[in-house]
Amino acid sequence: MTADRIVYTKPSITDLEVRYATDAAANGWGARCYDYIHQFEAAFHQHLGTRHALATSSCTGALHMGLAAMGIGPGDEIILADTNWIASAAPIVHLGATPVFVDILPDSWCLDPGKVEAAITIRTKAIIAVHLYGNLCEMDDLLAIGERHGIPVIEDAAEAIGSEYRGQRAGSMGLFGTFSFHGTKTMTTGEGGMLVTQDEELYERVLTLSNHGRARSQSKQFWPDMVGFKYKMSNIQAAIGCAQLERIEMLTSRKRAILASYRERLADLPGLALNPEPAGTVNGAWMPTVVFPEETNVTKSALLKAFGEADIDARVFFSPLSALSMFTDKPDNRISWSIHERAINLPSFHDISDADMDRVCRVVRSFM
Ligand SMILES: *Cc1c(COP(=O)(O)O)cnc(C)c1O
């Protein structure tokens, strides 16, 4: 890596994160071993506007436990978009259920509600709405479909902290929502995640599952009531999370400013699409992304080569999950199967400079 290489992501860590983490490492033991965890959970559910939040070791773990708490198992089908990272699908497979991949909308790159409804069968047990790159799913439509068929909608909001849909924060609208604090995300704890919900019963079940199946009401020590999970966050990670959450407005507004800045720089290129922000929504802009028009005949490998030569980290747009060897090809998901060939995520770390963005935009322009 050279000195002027532009990385695509890097967290923003200040003295505050270092101070809290140091305090947790020095003092957060014994009677205080959960202090930052409880503080982080309380601050997070207040931020989201949900009743509950449970800190986890990852978003994947949060999804796994949430789906397990719903009783998802063999024979069940879960609908999600074909364009996704495998983390949203892996917990379904681990529980013995089947992910059903449906196509996305061309503008939001998220679930097409019409295709969701068409994919519902007697075995469908949940719809996972993943807010891709900060773009929002059509939540009103998805929730109405869920209501009509008696199927819960879950939100994987790992990429959508800072995104809002008609005044509600992403992650707060479904039966439960999940977040990731992996080092590439807008706010980080290194590795980490969160499950949020308004649902009292679901929360109690997840809480029990997360503690190796030991119910809060169980008075006997080391006496699990069921086989559970161990997907906990450490107090030191939670300390970093507390600091990041205090700075969340700054972290997300910077992401939004970077997306706006790319949009302005590339505004004169006809047909080039960036992350949309329809009326009534706020895009948290985790990952500014450009989709080239079909006429340009851009390919993934040509994009990778050009960005590589310009010493810029290029991050490819997610390939369809159905194209992976462990699933069945679904080329009829035409948008998912075509868009990834002509799209790329742009660098958007907190401290990226105007000059860096100019350099990135020169490469984007070279394809138009
Ligand atoms: C990052 C991400 C995950 C996985 O998060 P982990 O914390 O790494 O488990 C899940 N879903 C989506 C949409 C993501 O972007």
Short mmCIF file of C-alpha atoms and ligand atoms in Angstrom, two decimals:
data_model
loop_
_atom_site.label_atom_id
_atom_site.label_comp_id
_atom_site.label_asym_id
_atom_site.label_seq_id
_atom_site.Cartn_x
_atom_site.Cartn_y
_atom_site.Cartn_z
CA MET A 1 0.00 0.00 0.00
CA THR A 2 1.42 3.40 -0.98
CA ALA A 3 1.12 6.63 1.00
CA ASP A 4 -1.48 8.06 -1.34
CA ARG A 5 -3.61 4.99 -1.57
CA ILE A 6 -7.23 5.93 -0.89
CA VAL A 7 -8.77 3.28 1.36
CA TYR A 8 -12.50 2.75 1.08
CA THR A 9 -13.20 2.67 4.78
CA LYS A 10 -11.59 3.46 8.12
CA PRO A 11 -13.34 4.30 11.41
CA SER A 12 -13.22 7.68 13.14
CA ILE A 13 -11.66 7.13 16.57
CA THR A 14 -11.06 10.07 18.90
CA ASP A 15 -9.76 10.58 22.45
CA LEU A 16 -13.27 9.87 23.72
CA GLU A 17 -13.26 6.25 22.45
CA VAL A 18 -9.73 5.77 23.80
CA ARG A 19 -10.69 7.24 27.18
CA TYR A 20 -13.77 5.02 27.61
CA ALA A 21 -11.97 1.88 26.41
CA THR A 22 -9.07 2.61 28.76
CA ASP A 23 -11.47 3.07 31.65
CA ALA A 24 -13.21 -0.22 30.81
CA ALA A 25 -9.86 -2.03 30.60
CA ALA A 26 -8.64 -0.56 33.90
CA ASN A 27 -11.82 -0.56 35.97
CA GLY A 28 -14.57 -2.46 34.20
CA TRP A 29 -14.29 -5.72 36.09
CA GLY A 30 -15.99 -7.43 39.03
CA ALA A 31 -19.14 -5.57 40.04
CA ARG A 32 -18.62 -3.14 37.12
CA CYS A 33 -18.11 -5.72 34.36
CA TYR A 34 -21.42 -4.90 32.64
CA ASP A 35 -21.54 -1.11 33.20
CA TYR A 36 -20.63 -0.02 29.67
CA ILE A 37 -22.75 -2.78 28.13
CA HIS A 38 -25.86 -1.63 29.97
CA GLN A 39 -25.08 2.01 29.25
CA PHE A 40 -24.56 1.25 25.54
CA GLU A 41 -27.81 -0.72 25.28
CA ALA A 42 -29.81 2.02 27.03
CA ALA A 43 -28.34 4.79 24.87
CA PHE A 44 -28.90 2.75 21.72
CA HIS A 45 -32.57 1.97 22.25
CA GLN A 46 -33.17 5.60 23.16
CA HIS A 47 -31.43 6.68 19.98
CA LEU A 48 -33.49 4.28 17.86
CA GLY A 49 -36.77 4.90 19.64
CA THR A 50 -37.32 1.23 20.54
CA ARG A 51 -38.15 -0.27 23.91
CA HIS A 52 -35.24 -2.72 23.99
CA ALA A 53 -31.69 -3.21 22.74
CA LEU A 54 -29.38 -6.16 23.31
CA ALA A 55 -25.67 -5.84 22.50
CA THR A 56 -24.17 -8.80 20.63
CA SER A 57 -20.84 -9.93 19.24
CA SER A 58 -22.02 -9.29 15.68
CA CYS A 59 -25.03 -8.48 13.53
CA THR A 60 -24.93 -12.05 12.25
CA GLY A 61 -25.30 -13.31 15.83
CA ALA A 62 -28.14 -10.86 16.50
CA LEU A 63 -30.00 -12.12 13.41
CA HIS A 64 -29.34 -15.75 14.36
CA MET A 65 -30.81 -15.27 17.84
CA GLY A 66 -33.75 -13.17 16.65
CA LEU A 67 -34.73 -15.79 14.07
CA ALA A 68 -34.25 -18.58 16.62
CA ALA A 69 -36.47 -16.69 19.08
CA MET A 70 -39.18 -16.63 16.38
CA GLY A 71 -38.93 -20.42 16.22
CA ILE A 72 -37.56 -20.50 12.65
CA GLY A 73 -36.49 -24.02 11.70
CA PRO A 74 -36.41 -26.74 9.03
CA GLY A 75 -39.11 -26.39 6.37
CA ASP A 76 -39.51 -22.63 6.89
CA GLU A 77 -38.84 -20.11 4.14
CA ILE A 78 -37.47 -16.61 4.69
CA ILE A 79 -37.68 -14.03 1.93
CA LEU A 80 -34.83 -11.57 1.34
CA ALA A 81 -33.25 -9.71 -1.56
CA ASP A 82 -30.89 -11.55 -3.89
CA THR A 83 -28.52 -8.55 -3.73
CA ASN A 84 -27.07 -8.94 -0.25
CA TRP A 85 -24.09 -9.90 1.83
CA ILE A 86 -24.21 -13.52 2.98
CA ALA A 87 -24.41 -12.48 6.67
CA SER A 88 -28.14 -11.87 6.22
CA ALA A 89 -28.69 -15.37 4.79
CA ALA A 90 -26.27 -17.53 6.82
CA PRO A 91 -28.35 -17.58 10.06
CA ILE A 92 -31.36 -18.81 8.04
CA VAL A 93 -29.30 -21.72 6.74
CA HIS A 94 -27.83 -22.45 10.19
CA LEU A 95 -31.38 -22.82 11.54
CA GLY A 96 -32.20 -25.34 8.82
CA ALA A 97 -34.59 -22.97 7.03
CA THR A 98 -34.46 -21.90 3.37
CA PRO A 99 -33.58 -18.40 2.14
CA VAL A 100 -35.78 -17.35 -0.79
CA PHE A 101 -34.02 -14.74 -2.89
CA VAL A 102 -36.16 -12.19 -4.72
CA ASP A 103 -35.19 -9.40 -7.07
CA ILE A 104 -34.53 -5.78 -6.14
CA LEU A 105 -35.90 -2.45 -7.37
CA PRO A 106 -33.68 -0.70 -9.94
CA ASP A 107 -33.53 2.59 -8.02
CA SER A 108 -33.20 1.62 -4.32
CA TRP A 109 -31.31 -1.69 -4.92
CA CYS A 110 -33.54 -3.09 -2.13
CA LEU A 111 -36.40 -5.66 -2.07
CA ASP A 112 -39.10 -5.31 -4.73
CA PRO A 113 -42.36 -5.53 -2.69
CA GLY A 114 -44.33 -6.94 -5.65
CA LYS A 115 -41.80 -9.77 -6.04
CA VAL A 116 -41.90 -10.36 -2.29
CA GLU A 117 -45.64 -10.87 -2.32
CA ALA A 118 -45.40 -13.20 -5.33
CA ALA A 119 -42.79 -15.33 -3.50
CA ILE A 120 -44.93 -15.93 -0.40
CA THR A 121 -45.94 -19.55 0.20
CA ILE A 122 -47.57 -21.45 3.04
CA ARG A 123 -44.04 -21.99 4.43
CA THR A 124 -42.98 -18.31 4.49
CA LYS A 125 -42.19 -17.31 8.08
CA ALA A 126 -40.49 -13.93 7.73
CA ILE A 127 -39.38 -11.20 5.33
CA ILE A 128 -35.94 -9.70 5.97
CA ALA A 129 -35.74 -6.10 4.79
CA VAL A 130 -32.05 -5.21 4.34
CA HIS A 131 -31.49 -1.47 3.88
CA LEU A 132 -28.65 -1.76 1.38
CA TYR A 133 -25.80 0.77 1.64
CA GLY A 134 -28.08 3.03 3.74
CA ASN A 135 -30.85 3.07 1.07
CA LEU A 136 -34.24 2.29 2.56
CA CYS A 137 -36.59 -0.56 1.69
CA GLU A 138 -40.20 0.36 0.88
CA MET A 139 -41.24 -0.27 4.48
CA ASP A 140 -44.90 0.80 4.15
CA ASP A 141 -45.43 -1.71 1.34
CA LEU A 142 -43.47 -4.51 3.04
CA LEU A 143 -45.24 -4.02 6.37
CA ALA A 144 -48.62 -4.01 4.61
CA ILE A 145 -47.75 -7.24 2.79
CA GLY A 146 -46.59 -8.78 6.07
CA GLU A 147 -49.81 -7.71 7.74
CA ARG A 148 -51.96 -9.11 4.93
CA HIS A 149 -50.27 -12.52 5.10
CA GLY A 150 -49.53 -12.64 8.83
CA ILE A 151 -45.77 -12.69 8.22
CA PRO A 152 -43.39 -10.61 10.37
CA VAL A 153 -40.98 -8.18 8.71
CA ILE A 154 -37.47 -8.04 10.17
CA GLU A 155 -34.98 -5.27 9.43
CA ASP A 156 -31.29 -5.89 8.90
CA ALA A 157 -30.19 -2.30 9.44
CA ALA A 158 -26.46 -3.11 9.62
CA GLU A 159 -25.81 -0.58 6.85
CA ALA A 160 -28.48 1.91 7.82
CA ILE A 161 -27.65 3.68 11.04
CA GLY A 162 -28.66 7.29 10.38
CA SER A 163 -31.31 6.30 7.80
CA GLU A 164 -34.90 7.32 8.48
CA TYR A 165 -38.19 6.38 6.86
CA ARG A 166 -41.09 8.80 7.40
CA GLY A 167 -39.71 9.91 10.76
CA GLN A 168 -38.81 6.43 12.00
CA ARG A 169 -35.26 5.22 12.27
CA ALA A 170 -34.21 2.22 10.19
CA GLY A 171 -34.27 -0.86 12.41
CA SER A 172 -37.16 0.35 14.57
CA MET A 173 -40.08 -0.57 12.29
CA GLY A 174 -40.00 -4.38 12.06
CA LEU A 175 -40.59 -7.14 14.61
CA PHE A 176 -36.91 -6.67 15.41
CA GLY A 177 -33.96 -4.88 13.85
CA THR A 178 -30.26 -5.69 13.80
CA PHE A 179 -27.12 -3.56 13.52
CA SER A 180 -23.43 -4.21 12.93
CA PHE A 181 -20.50 -2.38 14.50
CA HIS A 182 -17.86 -4.09 12.37
CA GLY A 183 -14.85 -1.88 11.62
CA THR A 184 -16.18 -1.00 8.16
CA LYS A 185 -19.51 0.33 9.41
CA THR A 186 -20.48 3.96 10.14
CA MET A 187 -20.08 3.37 13.88
CA THR A 188 -17.83 0.63 15.18
CA THR A 189 -16.79 -1.35 18.22
CA GLY A 190 -14.26 -3.39 16.20
CA GLU A 191 -16.66 -6.30 15.98
CA GLY A 192 -20.12 -6.07 17.48
CA GLY A 193 -23.83 -5.84 16.88
CA MET A 194 -27.20 -4.99 18.39
CA LEU A 195 -30.71 -6.38 18.33
CA VAL A 196 -33.52 -3.88 18.89
CA THR A 197 -37.22 -4.54 19.34
CA GLN A 198 -40.46 -3.11 20.67
CA ASP A 199 -41.74 -6.63 21.38
CA GLU A 200 -41.58 -7.61 25.05
CA GLU A 201 -41.95 -11.35 24.49
CA LEU A 202 -39.40 -11.56 21.71
CA TYR A 203 -36.94 -9.57 23.82
CA GLU A 204 -37.32 -11.95 26.76
CA ARG A 205 -36.75 -14.96 24.50
CA VAL A 206 -33.66 -13.41 22.89
CA LEU A 207 -32.33 -12.45 26.32
CA THR A 208 -32.66 -16.05 27.50
CA LEU A 209 -31.14 -17.44 24.30
CA SER A 210 -28.25 -14.98 24.55
CA ASN A 211 -27.39 -16.19 28.04
CA HIS A 212 -26.95 -19.86 27.08
CA GLY A 213 -30.64 -20.49 27.60
CA ARG A 214 -30.74 -19.28 31.20
CA ALA A 215 -34.02 -17.45 31.84
CA ARG A 216 -34.00 -14.32 33.99
CA SER A 217 -36.60 -15.93 36.23
CA GLN A 218 -34.55 -19.10 36.82
CA SER A 219 -33.33 -19.08 40.43
CA LYS A 220 -30.97 -22.07 40.16
CA GLN A 221 -27.39 -21.23 39.19
CA PHE A 222 -25.97 -22.67 35.93
CA TRP A 223 -29.36 -24.08 35.06
CA PRO A 224 -30.22 -23.46 31.39
CA ASP A 225 -33.86 -23.89 30.42
CA MET A 226 -32.96 -24.47 26.78
CA VAL A 227 -29.91 -24.70 24.51
CA GLY A 228 -28.96 -21.11 23.75
CA PHE A 229 -26.20 -19.05 22.18
CA LYS A 230 -23.11 -17.16 23.24
CA TYR A 231 -23.07 -14.00 21.12
CA LYS A 232 -22.21 -11.38 23.71
CA MET A 233 -20.39 -8.09 23.45
CA SER A 234 -17.55 -7.36 25.87
CA ASN A 235 -17.55 -4.37 28.21
CA ILE A 236 -14.47 -2.91 26.46
CA GLN A 237 -16.19 -3.02 23.07
CA ALA A 238 -19.31 -1.47 24.61
CA ALA A 239 -17.16 1.36 25.99
CA ILE A 240 -16.02 2.19 22.45
CA GLY A 241 -19.67 1.92 21.35
CA CYS A 242 -20.76 4.43 24.01
CA ALA A 243 -18.26 6.96 22.69
CA GLN A 244 -19.24 6.35 19.05
CA LEU A 245 -22.90 6.76 19.93
CA GLU A 246 -22.21 10.10 21.64
CA ARG A 247 -20.69 11.18 18.30
CA ILE A 248 -23.31 9.52 16.08
CA GLU A 249 -24.81 12.72 14.66
CA MET A 250 -21.35 13.79 13.53
CA LEU A 251 -20.52 10.35 12.10
CA THR A 252 -23.71 10.08 10.06
CA SER A 253 -23.81 13.71 8.96
CA ARG A 254 -20.26 13.31 7.63
CA LYS A 255 -21.35 10.21 5.67
CA ARG A 256 -24.25 12.18 4.24
CA ALA A 257 -21.97 15.08 3.34
CA ILE A 258 -19.59 12.73 1.50
CA LEU A 259 -22.48 11.26 -0.52
CA ALA A 260 -23.77 14.78 -1.30
CA SER A 261 -20.30 15.80 -2.36
CA TYR A 262 -19.96 12.86 -4.77
CA ARG A 263 -23.43 13.59 -6.11
CA GLU A 264 -22.49 17.20 -6.83
CA ARG A 265 -19.18 16.29 -8.46
CA LEU A 266 -20.85 13.72 -10.73
CA ALA A 267 -24.11 15.58 -11.38
CA ASP A 268 -23.33 16.31 -15.04
CA LEU A 269 -22.98 12.63 -16.02
CA PRO A 270 -26.26 11.54 -17.62
CA GLY A 271 -27.66 8.20 -16.48
CA LEU A 272 -25.16 7.68 -13.66
CA ALA A 273 -27.12 6.68 -10.51
CA LEU A 274 -26.05 7.23 -6.90
CA ASN A 275 -27.82 6.18 -3.66
CA PRO A 276 -31.34 7.63 -3.82
CA GLU A 277 -33.05 9.65 -1.10
CA PRO A 278 -36.78 9.72 -1.91
CA ALA A 279 -39.09 12.27 -0.29
CA GLY A 280 -39.87 11.41 3.33
CA THR A 281 -36.59 9.54 3.87
CA VAL A 282 -33.09 10.26 5.13
CA ASN A 283 -30.28 8.16 3.69
CA GLY A 284 -27.57 7.41 6.29
CA ALA A 285 -25.20 7.01 3.31
CA TRP A 286 -23.06 4.23 4.73
CA MET A 287 -21.63 3.42 1.33
CA PRO A 288 -21.81 5.94 -1.53
CA THR A 289 -22.26 3.84 -4.66
CA VAL A 290 -22.42 4.56 -8.38
CA VAL A 291 -24.35 2.46 -10.89
CA PHE A 292 -23.33 3.02 -14.51
CA PRO A 293 -25.98 3.03 -17.25
CA GLU A 294 -26.20 -0.21 -19.25
CA GLU A 295 -25.07 1.54 -22.47
CA THR A 296 -21.61 2.12 -21.02
CA ASN A 297 -20.85 -1.64 -21.11
CA VAL A 298 -18.82 -1.25 -17.93
CA THR A 299 -17.68 -4.51 -16.32
CA LYS A 300 -16.69 -5.38 -12.78
CA SER A 301 -13.18 -6.36 -13.85
CA ALA A 302 -12.66 -3.13 -15.82
CA LEU A 303 -13.77 -1.10 -12.80
CA LEU A 304 -11.45 -3.02 -10.47
CA LYS A 305 -8.53 -2.54 -12.85
CA ALA A 306 -9.04 1.21 -13.29
CA PHE A 307 -9.45 1.89 -9.57
CA GLY A 308 -6.45 -0.33 -8.79
CA GLU A 309 -4.27 1.58 -11.28
CA ALA A 310 -5.35 4.87 -9.68
CA ASP A 311 -4.30 3.50 -6.27
CA ILE A 312 -7.86 3.60 -4.94
CA ASP A 313 -9.53 0.75 -3.02
CA ALA A 314 -12.51 -0.38 -5.03
CA ARG A 315 -15.23 -2.33 -3.33
CA VAL A 316 -17.44 -4.29 -5.66
CA PHE A 317 -21.22 -4.12 -5.49
CA PHE A 318 -22.65 -7.32 -3.94
CA SER A 319 -23.01 -10.20 -6.38
CA PRO A 320 -26.38 -11.96 -6.19
CA LEU A 321 -26.40 -14.53 -3.39
CA SER A 322 -28.23 -16.97 -5.67
CA ALA A 323 -25.11 -17.05 -7.90
CA LEU A 324 -23.01 -18.57 -5.08
CA SER A 325 -22.20 -22.27 -5.27
CA MET A 326 -24.23 -23.23 -2.18
CA PHE A 327 -27.46 -21.78 -3.55
CA THR A 328 -29.47 -22.30 -6.74
CA ASP A 329 -28.93 -19.81 -9.60
CA LYS A 330 -31.84 -17.40 -10.07
CA PRO A 331 -30.93 -15.42 -13.20
CA ASP A 332 -34.60 -14.42 -13.46
CA ASN A 333 -33.74 -11.93 -10.71
CA ARG A 334 -32.68 -9.75 -13.61
CA ILE A 335 -31.80 -6.56 -11.77
CA SER A 336 -29.75 -8.33 -9.08
CA TRP A 337 -27.97 -10.29 -11.79
CA SER A 338 -27.13 -7.26 -13.95
CA ILE A 339 -26.54 -4.32 -11.62
CA HIS A 340 -23.48 -5.72 -9.81
CA GLU A 341 -21.52 -5.85 -13.08
CA ARG A 342 -21.77 -2.09 -13.58
CA ALA A 343 -21.67 -0.65 -10.05
CA ILE A 344 -19.00 0.15 -7.50
CA ASN A 345 -18.82 1.45 -3.92
CA LEU A 346 -16.79 4.64 -3.52
CA PRO A 347 -14.37 5.39 -0.66
CA SER A 348 -16.20 7.25 2.13
CA PHE A 349 -14.18 7.18 5.34
CA HIS A 350 -14.78 10.01 7.82
CA ASP A 351 -11.60 11.96 7.07
CA ILE A 352 -11.60 11.64 3.26
CA SER A 353 -10.44 14.90 1.64
CA ASP A 354 -11.92 16.85 -1.28
CA ALA A 355 -8.80 16.05 -3.28
CA ASP A 356 -9.33 12.32 -2.63
CA MET A 357 -12.93 12.58 -3.84
CA ASP A 358 -11.75 14.43 -6.96
CA ARG A 359 -9.34 11.59 -7.69
CA VAL A 360 -12.12 9.01 -7.24
CA CYS A 361 -14.44 10.98 -9.53
CA ARG A 362 -11.80 11.18 -12.27
CA VAL A 363 -11.83 7.37 -12.45
CA VAL A 364 -15.66 7.27 -12.45
CA ARG A 365 -15.70 9.84 -15.30
CA SER A 366 -13.30 7.81 -17.39
CA PHE A 367 -16.06 5.21 -17.90
CA MET A 368 -18.77 7.65 -19.07
C1 LIG B 1 -22.03 -5.96 7.82
C2 LIG B 1 -23.35 -6.60 7.61
C3 LIG B 1 -23.75 -7.71 8.34
C4 LIG B 1 -22.82 -8.48 9.20
O1 LIG B 1 -22.45 -7.80 10.31
P1 LIG B 1 -21.44 -8.54 11.32
O2 LIG B 1 -21.45 -7.61 12.49
O3 LIG B 1 -20.13 -8.60 10.61
O4 LIG B 1 -22.01 -9.86 11.62
C5 LIG B 1 -25.04 -8.18 8.20
N1 LIG B 1 -25.90 -7.62 7.34
C6 LIG B 1 -25.54 -6.56 6.60
C7 LIG B 1 -26.56 -5.96 5.69
C8 LIG B 1 -24.25 -6.03 6.69
O5 LIG B 1 -23.89 -5.00 5.94
#
